[in-house]
mmCIF file of C-alpha atoms and ligand atoms in Angstrom:
data_model
loop_
_atom_site.group_PDB
_atom_site.id
_atom_site.type_symbol
_atom_site.label_atom_id
_atom_site.label_comp_id
_atom_site.label_asym_id
_atom_site.label_seq_id
_atom_site.Cartn_x
_atom_site.Cartn_y
_atom_site.Cartn_z
ATOM 1 C CA MET A 51 -43.933 -107.019 87.241
ATOM 2 C CA PRO A 52 -46.099 -106.633 90.348
ATOM 3 C CA LEU A 53 -46.199 -102.888 90.936
ATOM 4 C CA PHE A 54 -45.749 -103.101 94.697
ATOM 5 C CA GLY A 55 -42.559 -104.599 96.073
ATOM 6 C CA LEU A 56 -40.431 -104.850 99.190
ATOM 7 C CA GLY A 57 -37.016 -103.155 99.177
ATOM 8 C CA THR A 58 -34.215 -104.957 101.018
ATOM 9 C CA TRP A 59 -31.324 -102.475 101.078
ATOM 10 C CA LYS A 60 -30.099 -101.909 104.673
ATOM 11 C CA SER A 61 -32.172 -104.837 105.918
ATOM 12 C CA LYS A 62 -29.657 -106.731 108.030
ATOM 13 C CA ALA A 63 -29.202 -110.373 107.078
ATOM 14 C CA GLY A 64 -30.767 -112.659 109.663
ATOM 15 C CA GLY A 65 -33.886 -112.877 111.778
ATOM 16 C CA ALA A 66 -35.385 -109.425 111.269
ATOM 17 C CA LEU A 67 -35.109 -109.628 107.486
ATOM 18 C CA GLU A 68 -36.509 -113.139 107.475
ATOM 19 C CA THR A 69 -39.493 -112.075 109.592
ATOM 20 C CA SER A 70 -40.108 -109.065 107.389
ATOM 21 C CA LEU A 71 -40.115 -111.202 104.240
ATOM 22 C CA ARG A 72 -42.559 -113.613 105.840
ATOM 23 C CA THR A 73 -44.829 -110.739 106.873
ATOM 24 C CA ALA A 74 -44.599 -109.323 103.363
ATOM 25 C CA PHE A 75 -45.630 -112.596 101.747
ATOM 26 C CA GLU A 76 -48.481 -113.042 104.218
ATOM 27 C CA CYS A 77 -49.963 -109.651 103.456
ATOM 28 C CA GLY A 78 -49.656 -109.976 99.704
ATOM 29 C CA TYR A 79 -46.262 -108.684 98.513
ATOM 30 C CA ARG A 80 -45.180 -110.601 95.421
ATOM 31 C CA HIS A 81 -42.176 -108.540 94.326
ATOM 32 C CA ILE A 82 -38.872 -108.497 96.208
ATOM 33 C CA ASP A 83 -36.100 -106.088 95.273
ATOM 34 C CA CYS A 84 -32.633 -107.469 95.991
ATOM 35 C CA ALA A 85 -29.011 -106.747 95.076
ATOM 36 C CA SER A 86 -25.679 -108.403 95.694
ATOM 37 C CA ALA A 87 -24.473 -105.063 97.078
ATOM 38 C CA TYR A 88 -26.995 -105.345 99.949
ATOM 39 C CA SER A 89 -24.990 -108.270 101.427
ATOM 40 C CA ASN A 90 -28.120 -110.106 102.501
ATOM 41 C CA GLU A 91 -29.138 -112.202 99.482
ATOM 42 C CA ASP A 92 -28.269 -115.431 101.328
ATOM 43 C CA SER A 93 -30.731 -114.533 104.062
ATOM 44 C CA VAL A 94 -33.412 -113.691 101.487
ATOM 45 C CA GLY A 95 -32.720 -117.024 99.736
ATOM 46 C CA LYS A 96 -33.044 -118.980 102.974
ATOM 47 C CA THR A 97 -36.460 -117.441 103.613
ATOM 48 C CA PHE A 98 -37.593 -118.108 100.031
ATOM 49 C CA GLN A 99 -36.777 -121.786 100.489
ATOM 50 C CA GLU A 100 -38.624 -122.013 103.803
ATOM 51 C CA VAL A 101 -41.666 -120.177 102.499
ATOM 52 C CA PHE A 102 -41.823 -122.267 99.311
ATOM 53 C CA ALA A 103 -41.516 -125.444 101.380
ATOM 54 C CA GLU A 104 -44.476 -124.394 103.505
ATOM 55 C CA GLY A 105 -46.483 -124.235 100.289
ATOM 56 C CA ASN A 106 -48.434 -120.975 100.643
ATOM 57 C CA VAL A 107 -46.300 -119.108 98.123
ATOM 58 C CA THR A 108 -44.604 -120.716 95.131
ATOM 59 C CA ARG A 109 -41.629 -119.550 93.098
ATOM 60 C CA ASP A 110 -43.970 -118.730 90.228
ATOM 61 C CA ASP A 111 -46.048 -116.466 92.447
ATOM 62 C CA ILE A 112 -43.221 -114.026 93.064
ATOM 63 C CA TRP A 113 -41.113 -111.575 91.096
ATOM 64 C CA VAL A 114 -37.475 -111.340 92.143
ATOM 65 C CA THR A 115 -35.194 -108.554 90.969
ATOM 66 C CA SER A 116 -31.471 -108.441 91.647
ATOM 67 C CA LYS A 117 -28.643 -106.239 90.444
ATOM 68 C CA LEU A 118 -25.147 -106.425 89.011
ATOM 69 C CA PHE A 119 -22.854 -104.265 91.133
ATOM 70 C CA ASN A 120 -20.227 -101.841 89.844
ATOM 71 C CA LYS A 121 -17.282 -104.101 90.724
ATOM 72 C CA ASP A 122 -18.731 -106.977 88.708
ATOM 73 C CA HIS A 123 -19.086 -105.551 85.178
ATOM 74 C CA ALA A 124 -16.159 -107.648 83.937
ATOM 75 C CA ARG A 125 -17.666 -110.851 85.409
ATOM 76 C CA VAL A 126 -21.371 -110.592 84.663
ATOM 77 C CA ARG A 127 -22.086 -114.293 84.430
ATOM 78 C CA ASP A 128 -20.198 -115.216 87.598
ATOM 79 C CA ALA A 129 -21.863 -112.421 89.548
ATOM 80 C CA CYS A 130 -25.308 -113.484 88.365
ATOM 81 C CA GLN A 131 -24.591 -117.103 89.238
ATOM 82 C CA GLN A 132 -23.485 -116.101 92.728
ATOM 83 C CA THR A 133 -26.733 -114.170 93.206
ATOM 84 C CA LEU A 134 -28.765 -117.170 91.995
ATOM 85 C CA LYS A 135 -26.870 -119.362 94.428
ATOM 86 C CA ASP A 136 -27.419 -116.963 97.340
ATOM 87 C CA LEU A 137 -31.106 -116.494 96.542
ATOM 88 C CA GLN A 138 -31.439 -120.266 95.964
ATOM 89 C CA LEU A 139 -33.226 -119.639 92.665
ATOM 90 C CA GLU A 140 -32.752 -121.080 89.193
ATOM 91 C CA GLN A 141 -33.723 -117.901 87.418
ATOM 92 C CA LEU A 142 -34.239 -114.216 88.211
ATOM 93 C CA ASP A 143 -37.252 -112.360 86.910
ATOM 94 C CA LEU A 144 -35.184 -109.227 86.392
ATOM 95 C CA TYR A 145 -31.472 -108.409 86.569
ATOM 96 C CA LEU A 146 -30.498 -104.750 86.596
ATOM 97 C CA MET A 147 -27.236 -102.982 85.941
ATOM 98 C CA HIS A 148 -27.124 -101.290 89.350
ATOM 99 C CA TRP A 149 -25.256 -98.144 88.204
ATOM 100 C CA PRO A 150 -23.834 -96.953 84.882
ATOM 101 C CA ALA A 151 -20.478 -97.049 86.684
ATOM 102 C CA VAL A 152 -17.546 -99.431 87.046
ATOM 103 C CA SER A 153 -15.473 -99.600 90.229
ATOM 104 C CA GLY A 154 -11.847 -98.642 90.006
ATOM 105 C CA CYS A 155 -11.905 -97.023 86.551
ATOM 106 C CA GLU A 156 -9.047 -94.632 85.908
ATOM 107 C CA GLY A 157 -9.228 -92.116 83.073
ATOM 108 C CA PRO A 158 -12.256 -90.933 81.138
ATOM 109 C CA THR A 159 -13.458 -94.271 79.727
ATOM 110 C CA LEU A 160 -15.586 -96.911 81.399
ATOM 111 C CA LYS A 161 -13.957 -100.344 81.201
ATOM 112 C CA PRO A 162 -15.820 -102.499 80.373
ATOM 113 C CA SER A 163 -18.088 -100.119 78.484
ATOM 114 C CA ILE A 164 -21.800 -100.003 79.258
ATOM 115 C CA LYS A 165 -22.319 -101.617 75.850
ATOM 116 C CA GLU A 166 -20.057 -104.576 76.686
ATOM 117 C CA THR A 167 -21.712 -105.056 80.061
ATOM 118 C CA TRP A 168 -25.161 -104.896 78.482
ATOM 119 C CA GLN A 169 -24.190 -107.462 75.871
ATOM 120 C CA ASP A 170 -23.047 -109.803 78.632
ATOM 121 C CA MET A 171 -26.370 -109.242 80.374
ATOM 122 C CA GLU A 172 -28.220 -110.026 77.120
ATOM 123 C CA ARG A 173 -26.431 -113.387 77.078
ATOM 124 C CA LEU A 174 -27.924 -114.129 80.510
ATOM 125 C CA VAL A 175 -31.379 -113.860 78.942
ATOM 126 C CA ASP A 176 -30.323 -116.026 75.977
ATOM 127 C CA ASP A 177 -29.059 -118.674 78.383
ATOM 128 C CA GLY A 178 -32.099 -118.556 80.665
ATOM 129 C CA LEU A 179 -30.367 -117.359 83.847
ATOM 130 C CA VAL A 180 -32.673 -114.351 83.938
ATOM 131 C CA LYS A 181 -36.055 -113.687 82.371
ATOM 132 C CA SER A 182 -35.471 -110.016 81.698
ATOM 133 C CA ILE A 183 -32.846 -107.311 82.092
ATOM 134 C CA GLY A 184 -32.926 -103.637 82.899
ATOM 135 C CA ILE A 185 -30.989 -100.675 84.172
ATOM 136 C CA SER A 186 -30.832 -98.544 87.269
ATOM 137 C CA ASN A 187 -29.632 -95.001 87.908
ATOM 138 C CA PHE A 188 -29.484 -94.298 84.177
ATOM 139 C CA SER A 189 -30.165 -90.737 82.993
ATOM 140 C CA ALA A 190 -32.333 -90.163 79.907
ATOM 141 C CA LYS A 191 -29.157 -89.614 77.855
ATOM 142 C CA LYS A 192 -27.521 -92.838 79.014
ATOM 143 C CA THR A 193 -30.769 -94.759 78.457
ATOM 144 C CA LYS A 194 -31.078 -93.349 74.928
ATOM 145 C CA ASP A 195 -27.517 -94.340 74.171
ATOM 146 C CA LEU A 196 -28.123 -97.900 75.397
ATOM 147 C CA LEU A 197 -31.279 -98.146 73.260
ATOM 148 C CA SER A 198 -29.197 -97.344 70.180
ATOM 149 C CA TYR A 199 -27.437 -100.720 70.381
ATOM 150 C CA ALA A 200 -29.511 -102.897 72.731
ATOM 151 C CA ARG A 201 -30.574 -106.150 71.108
ATOM 152 C CA ILE A 202 -32.775 -106.695 74.169
ATOM 153 C CA LYS A 203 -34.513 -103.537 75.338
ATOM 154 C CA PRO A 204 -34.352 -102.838 79.106
ATOM 155 C CA VAL A 205 -37.729 -103.584 80.692
ATOM 156 C CA ALA A 206 -37.182 -101.152 83.559
ATOM 157 C CA ASN A 207 -35.075 -98.271 84.810
ATOM 158 C CA GLN A 208 -34.968 -98.254 88.609
ATOM 159 C CA VAL A 209 -34.386 -94.682 89.763
ATOM 160 C CA GLU A 210 -35.017 -92.454 92.761
ATOM 161 C CA VAL A 211 -38.464 -90.850 92.618
ATOM 162 C CA HIS A 212 -40.658 -89.225 95.285
ATOM 163 C CA PRO A 213 -42.254 -85.786 95.524
ATOM 164 C CA TYR A 214 -38.893 -84.258 96.632
ATOM 165 C CA HIS A 215 -37.255 -85.685 93.517
ATOM 166 C CA ARG A 216 -39.688 -85.977 90.634
ATOM 167 C CA ASN A 217 -36.804 -86.860 88.329
ATOM 168 C CA SER A 218 -38.966 -85.780 85.388
ATOM 169 C CA THR A 219 -36.469 -85.922 82.520
ATOM 170 C CA VAL A 220 -35.633 -89.592 82.829
ATOM 171 C CA VAL A 221 -39.136 -90.547 83.979
ATOM 172 C CA GLU A 222 -40.776 -88.956 80.934
ATOM 173 C CA PHE A 223 -38.175 -90.338 78.557
ATOM 174 C CA CYS A 224 -38.547 -93.906 79.847
ATOM 175 C CA GLN A 225 -42.322 -93.782 79.984
ATOM 176 C CA ALA A 226 -42.393 -92.593 76.342
ATOM 177 C CA GLN A 227 -40.171 -95.575 75.453
ATOM 178 C CA SER A 228 -42.388 -98.021 77.407
ATOM 179 C CA ILE A 229 -39.567 -98.689 79.866
ATOM 180 C CA ASN A 230 -41.096 -99.229 83.303
ATOM 181 C CA ILE A 231 -40.007 -96.822 86.007
ATOM 182 C CA THR A 232 -39.409 -98.502 89.329
ATOM 183 C CA ALA A 233 -39.301 -95.853 92.042
ATOM 184 C CA TYR A 234 -36.636 -96.478 94.622
ATOM 185 C CA SER A 235 -36.485 -94.671 97.975
ATOM 186 C CA PRO A 236 -40.183 -93.785 97.591
ATOM 187 C CA LEU A 237 -40.264 -92.735 101.276
ATOM 188 C CA GLY A 238 -37.071 -90.677 101.076
ATOM 189 C CA SER A 239 -34.672 -93.298 102.450
ATOM 190 C CA ASN A 240 -34.446 -91.932 106.004
ATOM 191 C CA ASP A 241 -32.300 -94.833 107.148
ATOM 192 C CA SER A 242 -29.499 -93.895 104.723
ATOM 193 C CA GLU A 243 -29.312 -90.362 106.105
ATOM 194 C CA LYS A 244 -26.208 -90.904 108.257
ATOM 195 C CA MET A 245 -24.470 -93.129 105.706
ATOM 196 C CA PHE A 246 -24.572 -90.291 103.175
ATOM 197 C CA GLY A 247 -24.255 -87.336 105.561
ATOM 198 C CA ARG A 248 -27.708 -85.921 104.855
ATOM 199 C CA GLU A 249 -28.446 -84.915 108.430
ATOM 200 C CA GLY A 250 -30.384 -81.650 108.453
ATOM 201 C CA ILE A 251 -31.877 -82.102 104.985
ATOM 202 C CA PRO A 252 -35.688 -81.946 105.000
ATOM 203 C CA LYS A 253 -37.413 -85.306 105.099
ATOM 204 C CA ILE A 254 -40.244 -85.962 102.670
ATOM 205 C CA LEU A 255 -42.137 -87.967 105.337
ATOM 206 C CA ASP A 256 -42.258 -84.761 107.440
ATOM 207 C CA ASN A 257 -43.194 -82.438 104.574
ATOM 208 C CA GLU A 258 -46.081 -80.153 105.467
ATOM 209 C CA THR A 259 -48.119 -80.868 102.309
ATOM 210 C CA VAL A 260 -47.614 -84.628 102.668
ATOM 211 C CA CYS A 261 -48.685 -84.517 106.334
ATOM 212 C CA ARG A 262 -51.673 -82.268 105.581
ATOM 213 C CA VAL A 263 -52.895 -84.574 102.802
ATOM 214 C CA ALA A 264 -52.427 -87.548 105.148
ATOM 215 C CA ALA A 265 -54.516 -85.837 107.848
ATOM 216 C CA GLU A 266 -57.236 -84.884 105.320
ATOM 217 C CA LEU A 267 -57.537 -88.452 104.090
ATOM 218 C CA GLY A 268 -56.961 -90.251 107.389
ATOM 219 C CA TRP A 269 -53.884 -92.024 105.958
ATOM 220 C CA THR A 270 -50.286 -92.081 107.145
ATOM 221 C CA PRO A 271 -47.700 -89.867 105.377
ATOM 222 C CA ALA A 272 -46.007 -93.031 104.054
ATOM 223 C CA GLN A 273 -49.283 -94.136 102.471
ATOM 224 C CA VAL A 274 -49.656 -90.755 100.775
ATOM 225 C CA LEU A 275 -46.185 -91.089 99.249
ATOM 226 C CA LEU A 276 -46.653 -94.682 98.134
ATOM 227 C CA ARG A 277 -50.043 -93.987 96.589
ATOM 228 C CA TRP A 278 -48.540 -90.992 94.754
ATOM 229 C CA SER A 279 -45.840 -93.278 93.398
ATOM 230 C CA LEU A 280 -48.331 -95.848 92.108
ATOM 231 C CA GLN A 281 -50.575 -93.177 90.605
ATOM 232 C CA LYS A 282 -47.590 -91.772 88.701
ATOM 233 C CA GLY A 283 -47.472 -95.158 86.992
ATOM 234 C CA PHE A 284 -44.365 -96.447 88.766
ATOM 235 C CA ALA A 285 -43.609 -99.761 90.367
ATOM 236 C CA THR A 286 -42.692 -98.844 93.943
ATOM 237 C CA ILE A 287 -40.466 -100.743 96.369
ATOM 238 C CA PRO A 288 -40.506 -99.291 99.920
ATOM 239 C CA LYS A 289 -38.114 -100.913 102.384
ATOM 240 C CA SER A 290 -39.201 -101.786 105.884
ATOM 241 C CA THR A 291 -38.218 -104.368 108.446
ATOM 242 C CA ASN A 292 -41.068 -103.317 110.713
ATOM 243 C CA PRO A 293 -43.995 -105.746 110.311
ATOM 244 C CA GLN A 294 -46.649 -103.105 111.076
ATOM 245 C CA ARG A 295 -45.245 -100.732 108.479
ATOM 246 C CA ILE A 296 -44.899 -103.508 105.924
ATOM 247 C CA ILE A 297 -48.654 -104.060 106.267
ATOM 248 C CA GLU A 298 -49.455 -100.335 106.377
ATOM 249 C CA ASN A 299 -47.483 -99.757 103.187
ATOM 250 C CA ILE A 300 -49.201 -102.353 101.012
ATOM 251 C CA GLU A 301 -52.632 -101.146 102.122
ATOM 252 C CA VAL A 302 -52.230 -98.379 99.515
ATOM 253 C CA LEU A 303 -53.188 -100.874 96.821
ATOM 254 C CA GLY A 304 -56.771 -100.380 97.997
ATOM 255 C CA LEU A 305 -56.613 -96.559 98.229
ATOM 256 C CA GLU A 306 -56.960 -93.739 95.709
ATOM 257 C CA LEU A 307 -55.420 -90.285 95.988
ATOM 258 C CA PRO A 308 -57.971 -87.679 94.834
ATOM 259 C CA ALA A 309 -56.835 -85.521 91.869
ATOM 260 C CA GLU A 310 -56.565 -82.358 93.973
ATOM 261 C CA GLN A 311 -54.180 -83.904 96.522
ATOM 262 C CA PHE A 312 -52.254 -85.740 93.800
ATOM 263 C CA GLU A 313 -51.607 -82.433 92.038
ATOM 264 C CA LYS A 314 -50.392 -80.779 95.245
ATOM 265 C CA LEU A 315 -47.735 -83.457 95.609
ATOM 266 C CA ASN A 316 -46.685 -82.988 91.983
ATOM 267 C CA SER A 317 -45.521 -79.461 92.513
ATOM 268 C CA LEU A 318 -43.344 -79.279 95.639
ATOM 269 C CA SER A 319 -40.660 -76.697 94.928
ATOM 270 C CA PHE A 320 -37.903 -78.221 97.108
ATOM 271 C CA GLN A 321 -36.124 -80.888 95.049
ATOM 272 C CA ILE A 322 -33.160 -83.032 96.046
ATOM 273 C CA ARG A 323 -31.661 -86.414 95.260
ATOM 274 C CA MET A 324 -31.293 -88.336 98.514
ATOM 275 C CA LEU A 325 -28.832 -90.639 96.706
ATOM 276 C CA ASP A 326 -26.677 -88.449 94.521
ATOM 277 C CA GLY A 327 -24.267 -91.242 93.527
ATOM 278 C CA ASN A 328 -21.244 -89.211 94.567
ATOM 279 C CA PHE A 329 -19.458 -92.444 95.512
ATOM 280 C CA THR A 330 -19.207 -93.345 91.797
ATOM 281 C CA THR A 331 -17.463 -90.086 90.908
ATOM 282 C CA GLY A 332 -13.904 -88.808 91.187
ATOM 283 C CA GLU A 333 -11.156 -86.901 89.481
ATOM 284 C CA ASN A 334 -9.589 -88.825 86.610
ATOM 285 C CA THR A 335 -12.571 -91.202 86.355
ATOM 286 C CA PRO A 336 -15.385 -91.386 83.781
ATOM 287 C CA TYR A 337 -17.570 -89.222 86.047
ATOM 288 C CA PRO A 338 -15.514 -86.390 87.521
ATOM 289 C CA THR A 339 -18.634 -85.074 89.313
ATOM 290 C CA ILE A 340 -22.311 -85.909 89.765
ATOM 291 C CA ARG A 341 -23.074 -83.659 86.759
ATOM 292 C CA GLU A 342 -21.488 -86.201 84.406
ATOM 293 C CA LEU A 343 -23.015 -89.165 86.237
ATOM 294 C CA TRP A 344 -26.539 -87.791 85.853
ATOM 295 C CA ASP A 345 -25.991 -85.773 82.670
ATOM 296 C CA ASP A 346 -27.128 -82.668 84.490
ATOM 297 C CA GLU A 347 -30.390 -84.208 85.724
ATOM 298 C CA VAL A 348 -29.389 -83.008 89.200
ATOM 299 C CA PRO A 349 -31.377 -80.636 91.404
ATOM 300 C CA GLU A 350 -29.587 -77.411 92.332
ATOM 301 C CA GLU A 351 -29.603 -78.473 96.023
ATOM 302 C CA ASN A 352 -27.323 -81.420 95.215
ATOM 303 C CA LEU A 353 -24.919 -79.240 93.248
ATOM 304 C CA LYS A 354 -24.717 -76.835 96.175
ATOM 305 C CA ARG A 355 -23.996 -79.647 98.614
ATOM 306 C CA ARG A 356 -21.121 -80.866 96.448
ATOM 307 C CA ASN A 357 -19.815 -77.304 95.935
ATOM 308 C CA LEU A 358 -20.509 -77.476 92.195
ATOM 309 C CA VAL A 359 -22.397 -74.170 92.287
ATOM 310 C CA ALA A 360 -22.286 -71.298 94.758
ATOM 311 C CA ALA A 361 -24.364 -72.120 97.857
HETATM 312 P P1 NDP B 698 -37.323 -96.009 101.480
HETATM 313 O O1 NDP B 698 -37.689 -94.735 100.845
HETATM 314 O O2 NDP B 698 -38.062 -97.237 101.155
HETATM 315 O O3 NDP B 698 -37.309 -95.750 103.039
HETATM 316 C C1 NDP B 698 -36.920 -96.698 103.977
HETATM 317 C C2 NDP B 698 -37.056 -96.058 105.349
HETATM 318 O O4 NDP B 698 -38.426 -95.748 105.584
HETATM 319 C C3 NDP B 698 -36.621 -96.950 106.459
HETATM 320 O O5 NDP B 698 -36.028 -96.130 107.451
HETATM 321 C C4 NDP B 698 -37.922 -97.542 106.981
HETATM 322 O O6 NDP B 698 -37.783 -97.878 108.350
HETATM 323 C C5 NDP B 698 -38.853 -96.378 106.793
HETATM 324 N N1 NDP B 698 -40.268 -96.737 106.624
HETATM 325 C C6 NDP B 698 -40.790 -97.769 105.905
HETATM 326 N N2 NDP B 698 -42.125 -97.762 105.966
HETATM 327 C C7 NDP B 698 -42.473 -96.709 106.737
HETATM 328 C C8 NDP B 698 -43.702 -96.190 107.190
HETATM 329 N N3 NDP B 698 -44.848 -96.744 106.853
HETATM 330 N N4 NDP B 698 -43.679 -95.087 107.985
HETATM 331 C C9 NDP B 698 -42.515 -94.506 108.331
HETATM 332 N N5 NDP B 698 -41.311 -94.957 107.945
HETATM 333 C C10 NDP B 698 -41.298 -96.050 107.157
HETATM 334 O O7 NDP B 698 -35.744 -96.196 101.223
HETATM 335 P P2 NDP B 698 -34.757 -97.137 100.466
HETATM 336 O O8 NDP B 698 -33.617 -96.262 100.100
HETATM 337 O O9 NDP B 698 -34.491 -98.350 101.250
HETATM 338 O O10 NDP B 698 -35.476 -97.536 99.104
HETATM 339 C C11 NDP B 698 -36.325 -98.648 98.962
HETATM 340 C C12 NDP B 698 -35.664 -99.781 98.196
HETATM 341 O O11 NDP B 698 -35.308 -99.364 96.885
HETATM 342 C C13 NDP B 698 -34.326 -100.241 98.791
HETATM 343 O O12 NDP B 698 -34.481 -100.970 99.971
HETATM 344 C C14 NDP B 698 -33.755 -101.002 97.629
HETATM 345 O O13 NDP B 698 -34.369 -102.252 97.496
HETATM 346 C C15 NDP B 698 -34.132 -100.075 96.472
HETATM 347 N N6 NDP B 698 -33.064 -99.090 96.173
HETATM 348 C C16 NDP B 698 -32.380 -99.201 94.994
HETATM 349 C C17 NDP B 698 -31.364 -98.345 94.681
HETATM 350 C C18 NDP B 698 -30.642 -98.481 93.394
HETATM 351 O O14 NDP B 698 -29.553 -97.905 93.255
HETATM 352 N N7 NDP B 698 -31.188 -99.199 92.427
HETATM 353 C C19 NDP B 698 -30.956 -97.262 95.596
HETATM 354 C C20 NDP B 698 -31.787 -97.169 96.768
HETATM 355 C C21 NDP B 698 -32.794 -98.044 97.021
HETATM 356 P P3 NDP B 698 -38.156 -99.346 108.939
HETATM 357 O O15 NDP B 698 -37.407 -100.361 108.147
HETATM 358 O O16 NDP B 698 -37.723 -99.239 110.349
HETATM 359 O O17 NDP B 698 -39.643 -99.468 108.781
#
């Protein structure tokens, strides 16, 4: 898997997304992170076709990830085929279970179970629809449970990681199991702030240490964060639809964060999940609160925000 990719969540289908994909290919991105839930896979697919036809980038040059959404666990094959159709591809490089959650579940049990969904995903590999499969938003506990029965081991766990959410428990567990960590929201996902009501929460791009390190090195704060992500051993998938930033972001492949600055970023005391997954939780569902979703791998700040501990 190329370790540097372009995220596509919140990138509106149409011209801007198509231009950003073209810019990304031109400046060397070879990994595109997609999902049916982003409602733009048809636009991504249209650009793939155009770019392949022009001949500078071939299908074999790029790595395409997509994801099975929570409403589709009972129709894994159909959902994957729809994604292949939208992306105009014959095969995905990686298909992820987007969340360990199923829409509309009532009562304490997931239906289908994670095991049943995973087994359906394994059949996609057997049948050649996807080259590899993985998970996303899985805690260490949920990953360990899946490993107990997986015939095909997940190649990656895509989770939120940046210096404001080091997410150490699952990161260390997966790295010890040789499961790649793909860091999502590596810049702190500022453009999902309103969607999730995070106004007023500190932004990692404005963090004093991040900005000081950027000034010391003559980089941008985004470059500091992306280089940190790569040096932690993660694949990293920043989203941008701004051509200049798309170029600025991939420039980190040629940079190196000195040990001293790297360590400073490893120890920021403020920790918060920007995406706490609250939308997958509810009374009388398998995850009554975010504690059960993440198996307690939740920073105190998130618990306070959801009134699960005294503020
Ligand atoms: P990011 O952390 O990538 O942040 C995106 C925001 O940063 C946008 O507002 C973007 O604005 C801005 N930005 C990009 N580059 C720069 C820069 N150089 N300087 C300043 N601002 C910049 O957030 P995402 O949440 O989008 O995460 C990245 C990707 O990870 C997603 O797009 C998606 O593919 C994946 N993801 C997966 C999830 C999962 O559940 N598996 C959950 C969340 C994300 P602009 O576009 O204007 O440049």
